[in-house]
Amino acid sequence: MVRTARFSEDDFIDATMALVAEGGPAAATMQAIARQVGAPTGSIYHRFESRSAVLGAAWNAAYGSFVKALAPLLREGRPREAALAILPWSRENERRARFLLLNEPIALFEDTPPPAPLREELERLENEFDGAFRACVAGCGDGTVRDEELARAKFLIFDAPIAILRPHLVKGGPLPLFAERMIAELHVGMPIAATRDGSMRTVGAA
């Protein structure tokens, strides 16, 4: 008779996100992850070779979900909508949002990098997201991607919205209703790129 596995990889990934979201990277030891799931410690090693492996899998799962939500809007040249999409994504994926937006990979993997397949998957996701982001910036101007425009777009689409959300993600609970208004107002009258005639093009306005 084939014995069905009681605990899945997703169980351990979800537990890892929860521990890091609540207590930071140091909270996600292999023993703590197994305890969070209610599994024996040995069970996690049947699925992940190391702590960096389960952290890497958790990061890729959260980041992949984030990319899936925003990249299509970026490719369509809709920077304001991409920035605003961070809100529903964070509401629908509270644990992933706290794990992803309150941490940096360097802190998660300061001791040991994740195994090669996970690093390759992260690189693929980063390239996909960067390509969509650059296409958005290029599409908002004359097709040339300038450093200033990249910096402006990064601030408007990612840095500012995440900064608005961060205090509320730290506290937990519902995100404020005013966050959407603040993010939208940032994009009103703030051009990302110049048009061919040198004038500044406002993007994302209704």
Short mmCIF file of N, CA and C in Angstrom, two decimals, residues 117-181:
data_model
loop_
_atom_site.label_atom_id
_atom_site.label_comp_id
_atom_site.label_asym_id
_atom_site.label_seq_id
_atom_site.Cartn_x
_atom_site.Cartn_y
_atom_site.Cartn_z
N PRO A 117 19.24 25.39 -8.43
CA PRO A 117 17.96 25.47 -9.15
C PRO A 117 17.08 26.61 -8.64
N LEU A 118 17.11 26.87 -7.34
CA LEU A 118 16.31 27.96 -6.79
C LEU A 118 16.90 29.32 -7.18
N ARG A 119 18.23 29.41 -7.21
CA ARG A 119 18.87 30.65 -7.66
C ARG A 119 18.54 30.93 -9.12
N GLU A 120 18.53 29.89 -9.91
CA GLU A 120 18.21 30.06 -11.34
C GLU A 120 16.76 30.49 -11.52
N GLU A 121 15.86 29.94 -10.72
CA GLU A 121 14.46 30.34 -10.81
C GLU A 121 14.29 31.80 -10.38
N LEU A 122 14.99 32.20 -9.33
CA LEU A 122 14.92 33.59 -8.89
C LEU A 122 15.47 34.52 -9.97
N GLU A 123 16.55 34.13 -10.60
CA GLU A 123 17.12 34.95 -11.68
C GLU A 123 16.13 35.06 -12.84
N ARG A 124 15.44 33.97 -13.15
CA ARG A 124 14.45 34.01 -14.23
C ARG A 124 13.32 34.98 -13.89
N LEU A 125 12.84 34.94 -12.65
CA LEU A 125 11.78 35.84 -12.22
C LEU A 125 12.25 37.29 -12.25
N GLU A 126 13.47 37.53 -11.78
CA GLU A 126 14.01 38.89 -11.78
C GLU A 126 14.15 39.43 -13.20
N ASN A 127 14.61 38.58 -14.12
CA ASN A 127 14.76 39.01 -15.51
C ASN A 127 13.39 39.30 -16.14
N GLU A 128 12.42 38.46 -15.83
CA GLU A 128 11.06 38.68 -16.35
C GLU A 128 10.50 40.01 -15.86
N PHE A 129 10.68 40.27 -14.58
CA PHE A 129 10.13 41.50 -13.98
C PHE A 129 10.88 42.73 -14.48
N ASP A 130 12.20 42.62 -14.56
CA ASP A 130 13.00 43.74 -15.04
C ASP A 130 12.66 44.05 -16.50
N GLY A 131 12.46 43.01 -17.31
CA GLY A 131 12.09 43.22 -18.69
C GLY A 131 10.76 43.94 -18.83
N ALA A 132 9.78 43.55 -18.01
CA ALA A 132 8.47 44.20 -18.04
C ALA A 132 8.59 45.65 -17.58
N PHE A 133 9.38 45.88 -16.55
CA PHE A 133 9.57 47.23 -16.02
C PHE A 133 10.22 48.14 -17.05
N ARG A 134 11.28 47.66 -17.69
CA ARG A 134 11.98 48.47 -18.69
C ARG A 134 11.10 48.72 -19.92
N ALA A 135 10.31 47.72 -20.29
CA ALA A 135 9.40 47.91 -21.41
C ALA A 135 8.37 48.99 -21.09
N CYS A 136 7.92 49.01 -19.84
CA CYS A 136 6.95 50.02 -19.41
C CYS A 136 7.56 51.42 -19.50
N VAL A 137 8.78 51.57 -19.00
CA VAL A 137 9.44 52.88 -19.03
C VAL A 137 9.68 53.32 -20.46
N ALA A 138 10.16 52.40 -21.28
CA ALA A 138 10.41 52.73 -22.69
C ALA A 138 9.11 53.12 -23.39
N GLY A 139 8.02 52.43 -23.08
CA GLY A 139 6.75 52.70 -23.72
C GLY A 139 6.13 54.02 -23.29
N CYS A 140 6.56 54.51 -22.12
CA CYS A 140 6.03 55.78 -21.63
C CYS A 140 6.76 56.98 -22.23
N GLY A 141 7.87 56.74 -22.91
CA GLY A 141 8.63 57.85 -23.48
C GLY A 141 8.85 57.67 -24.96
N ASP A 142 10.11 57.89 -25.38
CA ASP A 142 10.42 57.81 -26.81
C ASP A 142 11.10 56.51 -27.18
N GLY A 143 11.05 55.54 -26.28
CA GLY A 143 11.66 54.24 -26.54
C GLY A 143 13.04 54.09 -25.96
N THR A 144 13.64 55.20 -25.52
CA THR A 144 14.96 55.16 -24.89
C THR A 144 14.79 55.10 -23.38
N VAL A 145 15.48 54.18 -22.74
CA VAL A 145 15.37 54.03 -21.29
C VAL A 145 16.54 54.76 -20.63
N ARG A 146 16.25 55.85 -19.96
CA ARG A 146 17.27 56.67 -19.31
C ARG A 146 17.32 56.36 -17.82
N ASP A 147 18.49 56.58 -17.22
CA ASP A 147 18.66 56.29 -15.80
C ASP A 147 17.68 57.08 -14.95
N GLU A 148 17.48 58.35 -15.30
CA GLU A 148 16.57 59.18 -14.51
C GLU A 148 15.14 58.64 -14.58
N GLU A 149 14.74 58.20 -15.77
CA GLU A 149 13.40 57.67 -15.93
C GLU A 149 13.24 56.35 -15.18
N LEU A 150 14.27 55.51 -15.19
CA LEU A 150 14.22 54.27 -14.42
C LEU A 150 14.07 54.56 -12.94
N ALA A 151 14.83 55.53 -12.45
CA ALA A 151 14.77 55.88 -11.03
C ALA A 151 13.41 56.45 -10.66
N ARG A 152 12.88 57.30 -11.53
CA ARG A 152 11.56 57.89 -11.28
C ARG A 152 10.48 56.81 -11.29
N ALA A 153 10.53 55.93 -12.27
CA ALA A 153 9.54 54.87 -12.37
C ALA A 153 9.63 53.92 -11.18
N LYS A 154 10.84 53.57 -10.79
CA LYS A 154 11.01 52.67 -9.64
C LYS A 154 10.40 53.29 -8.38
N PHE A 155 10.61 54.58 -8.21
CA PHE A 155 10.03 55.26 -7.05
C PHE A 155 8.51 55.24 -7.10
N LEU A 156 7.94 55.61 -8.26
CA LEU A 156 6.49 55.73 -8.38
C LEU A 156 5.78 54.39 -8.31
N ILE A 157 6.38 53.37 -8.93
CA ILE A 157 5.69 52.08 -9.05
C ILE A 157 5.93 51.19 -7.84
N PHE A 158 7.14 51.23 -7.28
CA PHE A 158 7.49 50.28 -6.22
C PHE A 158 7.83 50.94 -4.88
N ASP A 159 8.84 51.81 -4.89
CA ASP A 159 9.38 52.31 -3.62
C ASP A 159 8.35 53.07 -2.80
N ALA A 160 7.67 54.01 -3.43
CA ALA A 160 6.71 54.83 -2.69
C ALA A 160 5.51 54.01 -2.21
N PRO A 161 4.86 53.22 -3.09
CA PRO A 161 3.74 52.41 -2.59
C PRO A 161 4.13 51.46 -1.45
N ILE A 162 5.29 50.83 -1.57
CA ILE A 162 5.71 49.90 -0.51
C ILE A 162 6.00 50.66 0.77
N ALA A 163 6.58 51.86 0.65
CA ALA A 163 6.85 52.68 1.84
C ALA A 163 5.54 53.07 2.53
N ILE A 164 4.51 53.36 1.73
CA ILE A 164 3.20 53.69 2.30
C ILE A 164 2.62 52.49 3.05
N LEU A 165 2.82 51.30 2.50
CA LEU A 165 2.23 50.10 3.10
C LEU A 165 3.04 49.54 4.25
N ARG A 166 4.35 49.78 4.25
CA ARG A 166 5.24 49.09 5.19
C ARG A 166 4.82 49.21 6.66
N PRO A 167 4.51 50.41 7.17
CA PRO A 167 4.13 50.48 8.59
C PRO A 167 2.91 49.63 8.92
N HIS A 168 2.00 49.53 7.98
CA HIS A 168 0.77 48.77 8.22
C HIS A 168 1.03 47.27 8.08
N LEU A 169 1.96 46.91 7.21
CA LEU A 169 2.35 45.51 7.12
C LEU A 169 3.06 45.06 8.39
N VAL A 170 3.86 45.95 8.96
CA VAL A 170 4.57 45.62 10.20
C VAL A 170 3.56 45.37 11.32
N LYS A 171 2.55 46.22 11.41
CA LYS A 171 1.54 46.09 12.47
C LYS A 171 0.61 44.91 12.23
N GLY A 172 0.37 44.59 10.96
CA GLY A 172 -0.64 43.60 10.63
C GLY A 172 -2.01 44.24 10.60
N GLY A 173 -3.00 43.49 10.22
CA GLY A 173 -4.34 44.04 10.12
C GLY A 173 -4.61 44.63 8.76
N PRO A 174 -5.80 45.21 8.58
CA PRO A 174 -6.19 45.72 7.26
C PRO A 174 -5.34 46.89 6.82
N LEU A 175 -5.12 46.98 5.52
CA LEU A 175 -4.39 48.11 4.96
C LEU A 175 -5.31 49.32 4.93
N PRO A 176 -4.76 50.52 5.08
CA PRO A 176 -5.61 51.72 5.16
C PRO A 176 -6.28 52.03 3.82
N LEU A 177 -7.50 52.57 3.91
CA LEU A 177 -8.23 52.93 2.71
C LEU A 177 -7.58 54.09 1.96
N PHE A 178 -6.83 54.94 2.71
CA PHE A 178 -6.22 56.10 2.05
C PHE A 178 -5.00 55.73 1.21
N ALA A 179 -4.50 54.52 1.33
CA ALA A 179 -3.29 54.13 0.59
C ALA A 179 -3.51 54.23 -0.91
N GLU A 180 -4.67 53.79 -1.39
CA GLU A 180 -4.93 53.85 -2.83
C GLU A 180 -4.92 55.29 -3.32
N ARG A 181 -5.54 56.18 -2.55
CA ARG A 181 -5.58 57.59 -2.95
C ARG A 181 -4.17 58.19 -2.99
#
